Amino acid sequence: FFLSKNEYSAASYDISPDGLEVAFAANTDRTGTLPNFDVIVLEACGCKAPRNVTADNPGDDDAPLYSPDGRWLAFTQQKIPTFYADRARLMLRDRAPGGATRSLSGDWDRSAAALSWRPDSKALYGAIDDAGTNRVWRFDLATGSERRLTDFGPEYSIQDFDVSRDGKEIVFDRQRVTSVEWASYSIL
């Protein structure tokens, strides 16, 4: 794999809650002509070879994010190679030995982005583009369902948000052309 000289941010990697593993997105194309970002998992001790956990997907995989309890590794996945506008599916990998990877967003028609875990690891939240406006959505692990949590109309767009430690509220900025406001919202 090759570490890109650009396109990296805090969303490009994550460290497992126990500190024993690092997951990151890296270009695995050896030709230099067809970039393919995959999620690579590396033992923090450096004592084992890196593992490409998304090698079977020809499109880009990105934004790895460990669950707070350490059981899951979430990431986004595009299926069409080199097509920037392909939908980013929300994937969930069980970290147990022999654990499976499944799509949490299924046939949902939007791209998963700006993901954050619920503190109890039962759901993921994301600021998702929905008809030209970012809204906060919740993805439930048990049911596999998604639910829109915020809708302030087309004049407001959620850019940044965070989930409270008790998982009962989100704090976010909602932006419109003329202003930025910070607000909190109950998500129970």
Short mmCIF file of C-alpha atoms in Angstrom, two decimals:
data_model
loop_
_atom_site.label_atom_id
_atom_site.label_comp_id
_atom_site.label_asym_id
_atom_site.label_seq_id
_atom_site.Cartn_x
_atom_site.Cartn_y
_atom_site.Cartn_z
CA PHE A 1 0.00 0.00 0.00
CA PHE A 2 1.02 3.60 -0.49
CA LEU A 3 0.38 6.52 1.82
CA SER A 4 -0.90 9.41 -0.23
CA LYS A 5 0.91 12.74 -0.03
CA ASN A 6 -2.43 14.52 0.21
CA GLU A 7 -6.08 13.83 0.96
CA TYR A 8 -5.47 12.86 4.59
CA SER A 9 -7.36 14.20 7.59
CA ALA A 10 -8.39 13.02 11.04
CA ALA A 11 -11.14 11.01 9.31
CA SER A 12 -8.50 9.00 7.40
CA TYR A 13 -7.44 6.95 10.43
CA ASP A 14 -8.51 5.87 13.91
CA ILE A 15 -6.95 4.12 16.90
CA SER A 16 -8.82 1.30 18.63
CA PRO A 17 -10.09 2.13 22.16
CA ASP A 18 -7.59 -0.31 23.72
CA GLY A 19 -4.75 1.34 21.77
CA LEU A 20 -3.61 -1.96 20.25
CA GLU A 21 -4.65 -1.36 16.64
CA VAL A 22 -4.66 1.44 14.07
CA ALA A 23 -6.93 1.54 11.03
CA PHE A 24 -6.23 3.91 8.15
CA ALA A 25 -7.12 4.47 4.51
CA ALA A 26 -4.27 4.00 2.04
CA ASN A 27 -3.88 3.76 -1.72
CA THR A 28 -3.27 0.11 -2.64
CA ASP A 29 -2.87 0.63 -6.39
CA ARG A 30 0.61 -0.43 -7.43
CA THR A 31 0.29 0.82 -11.02
CA GLY A 32 -0.01 4.48 -10.10
CA THR A 33 -2.84 4.91 -12.60
CA LEU A 34 -5.98 3.64 -10.81
CA PRO A 35 -6.05 4.89 -7.21
CA ASN A 36 -7.90 2.54 -4.87
CA PHE A 37 -8.07 3.46 -1.21
CA ASP A 38 -8.56 0.52 1.15
CA VAL A 39 -8.83 0.25 4.93
CA ILE A 40 -5.60 -1.14 6.37
CA VAL A 41 -5.39 -2.45 9.95
CA LEU A 42 -2.02 -2.44 11.69
CA GLU A 43 -1.12 -3.75 15.13
CA ALA A 44 0.21 -0.79 17.14
CA CYS A 45 3.18 -2.86 18.31
CA GLY A 46 4.34 -3.27 14.70
CA CYS A 47 4.74 -6.97 15.43
CA LYS A 48 2.43 -8.22 12.66
CA ALA A 49 2.06 -7.45 8.98
CA PRO A 50 -0.61 -4.90 8.04
CA ARG A 51 -3.95 -6.37 6.92
CA ASN A 52 -6.05 -4.98 4.11
CA VAL A 53 -9.60 -5.58 5.42
CA THR A 54 -11.29 -4.23 2.26
CA ALA A 55 -9.15 -5.84 -0.46
CA ASP A 56 -12.19 -7.44 -2.11
CA ASN A 57 -13.76 -4.05 -2.95
CA PRO A 58 -12.55 -2.43 -6.21
CA GLY A 59 -13.79 1.05 -5.19
CA ASP A 60 -12.54 3.36 -2.44
CA ASP A 61 -12.90 2.57 1.26
CA ASP A 62 -12.37 5.40 3.72
CA ALA A 63 -13.04 6.98 7.12
CA PRO A 64 -12.38 4.04 9.48
CA LEU A 65 -13.90 4.57 12.94
CA TYR A 66 -13.72 2.18 15.90
CA SER A 67 -16.75 1.84 18.16
CA PRO A 68 -16.26 3.01 21.76
CA ASP A 69 -16.59 -0.58 23.03
CA GLY A 70 -13.99 -1.75 20.48
CA ARG A 71 -16.23 -4.42 18.92
CA TRP A 72 -16.83 -2.70 15.56
CA LEU A 73 -14.88 -0.94 12.86
CA ALA A 74 -17.12 1.30 10.73
CA PHE A 75 -15.98 2.76 7.40
CA THR A 76 -17.38 4.11 4.16
CA GLN A 77 -17.26 2.15 0.92
CA GLN A 78 -17.74 3.07 -2.72
CA LYS A 79 -18.27 0.26 -5.23
CA ILE A 80 -17.42 1.95 -8.55
CA PRO A 81 -13.63 2.31 -9.06
CA THR A 82 -12.35 5.87 -9.62
CA PHE A 83 -15.87 7.39 -9.68
CA TYR A 84 -15.82 10.23 -7.16
CA ALA A 85 -19.63 10.63 -7.11
CA ASP A 86 -20.41 7.01 -6.22
CA ARG A 87 -22.49 6.69 -3.06
CA ALA A 88 -20.45 6.08 0.11
CA ARG A 89 -22.08 3.15 1.89
CA LEU A 90 -21.76 2.78 5.65
CA MET A 91 -20.03 -0.52 6.38
CA LEU A 92 -19.63 -2.28 9.71
CA ARG A 93 -16.94 -4.87 10.42
CA ASP A 94 -17.14 -7.13 13.47
CA ARG A 95 -13.62 -7.21 14.93
CA ALA A 96 -14.06 -10.64 16.52
CA PRO A 97 -11.96 -13.39 14.88
CA GLY A 98 -13.81 -14.46 11.73
CA GLY A 99 -16.20 -11.50 12.13
CA ALA A 100 -18.22 -10.45 9.12
CA THR A 101 -18.55 -7.10 7.37
CA ARG A 102 -22.02 -5.83 6.54
CA SER A 103 -23.60 -2.76 5.03
CA LEU A 104 -25.42 -0.67 7.60
CA SER A 105 -26.85 1.74 5.03
CA GLY A 106 -28.17 -0.95 2.66
CA ASP A 107 -29.89 0.51 -0.40
CA TRP A 108 -30.09 3.96 1.15
CA ASP A 109 -29.61 6.57 -1.59
CA ARG A 110 -27.32 9.01 0.26
CA SER A 111 -23.62 8.97 1.12
CA ALA A 112 -22.54 8.35 4.70
CA ALA A 113 -20.20 11.08 5.96
CA ALA A 114 -18.93 12.86 9.09
CA LEU A 115 -19.57 9.80 11.26
CA SER A 116 -19.62 9.67 15.05
CA TRP A 117 -20.47 6.78 17.38
CA ARG A 118 -23.11 6.81 20.10
CA PRO A 119 -21.16 6.29 23.38
CA ASP A 120 -22.79 2.88 24.01
CA SER A 121 -21.81 1.68 20.49
CA LYS A 122 -25.46 0.97 19.56
CA ALA A 123 -25.69 3.56 16.79
CA LEU A 124 -23.72 5.80 14.46
CA TYR A 125 -24.59 9.39 13.56
CA GLY A 126 -23.61 11.32 10.47
CA ALA A 127 -24.03 14.79 8.95
CA ILE A 128 -25.44 13.61 5.63
CA ASP A 129 -26.21 15.58 2.47
CA ASP A 130 -29.97 15.28 2.03
CA ALA A 131 -31.36 17.21 -0.96
CA GLY A 132 -28.57 19.79 -0.81
CA THR A 133 -28.75 20.33 2.96
CA ASN A 134 -26.72 18.47 5.62
CA ARG A 135 -28.89 16.89 8.27
CA VAL A 136 -27.94 14.61 11.16
CA TRP A 137 -29.01 11.00 10.68
CA ARG A 138 -28.86 8.02 13.05
CA PHE A 139 -27.97 4.47 11.93
CA ASP A 140 -29.13 1.83 14.42
CA LEU A 141 -26.89 -1.26 14.61
CA ALA A 142 -29.57 -3.64 15.93
CA THR A 143 -32.25 -2.87 13.34
CA GLY A 144 -30.12 -1.57 10.47
CA SER A 145 -32.51 1.34 10.10
CA GLU A 146 -31.65 4.98 9.49
CA ARG A 147 -33.58 7.95 10.85
CA ARG A 148 -33.26 11.67 10.17
CA LEU A 149 -32.83 13.54 13.47
CA THR A 150 -32.64 17.14 12.29
CA ASP A 151 -34.55 19.08 9.67
CA PHE A 152 -34.42 22.85 9.89
CA GLY A 153 -35.52 23.39 6.31
CA PRO A 154 -33.41 24.12 3.27
CA GLU A 155 -31.99 27.36 4.68
CA TYR A 156 -29.94 25.57 7.38
CA SER A 157 -27.19 22.99 6.97
CA ILE A 158 -25.45 21.04 9.76
CA GLN A 159 -21.66 21.11 9.37
CA ASP A 160 -20.11 19.91 12.62
CA PHE A 161 -21.70 18.01 15.47
CA ASP A 162 -20.81 15.93 18.50
CA VAL A 163 -22.72 13.44 20.62
CA SER A 164 -22.94 14.03 24.38
CA ARG A 165 -21.18 11.53 26.66
CA ASP A 166 -24.52 10.17 27.87
CA GLY A 167 -25.75 9.81 24.26
CA LYS A 168 -28.86 11.89 24.89
CA GLU A 169 -28.03 15.04 22.95
CA ILE A 170 -26.07 16.28 19.99
CA VAL A 171 -24.42 19.67 19.81
CA PHE A 172 -24.02 21.11 16.34
CA ASP A 173 -23.56 24.20 14.27
CA ARG A 174 -26.26 25.00 11.78
CA GLN A 175 -25.20 27.30 9.02
CA ARG A 176 -26.95 29.39 6.50
CA VAL A 177 -25.61 31.90 4.03
CA THR A 178 -25.68 34.79 6.51
CA SER A 179 -24.85 33.20 9.88
CA VAL A 180 -23.66 30.28 11.97
CA GLU A 181 -25.52 29.20 15.10
CA TRP A 182 -24.56 26.62 17.72
CA ALA A 183 -27.41 24.58 19.16
CA SER A 184 -28.15 21.37 21.02
CA TYR A 185 -30.86 18.86 20.24
CA SER A 186 -32.27 15.96 22.23
CA ILE A 187 -31.89 12.64 20.37
CA LEU A 188 -33.77 10.36 22.71
#
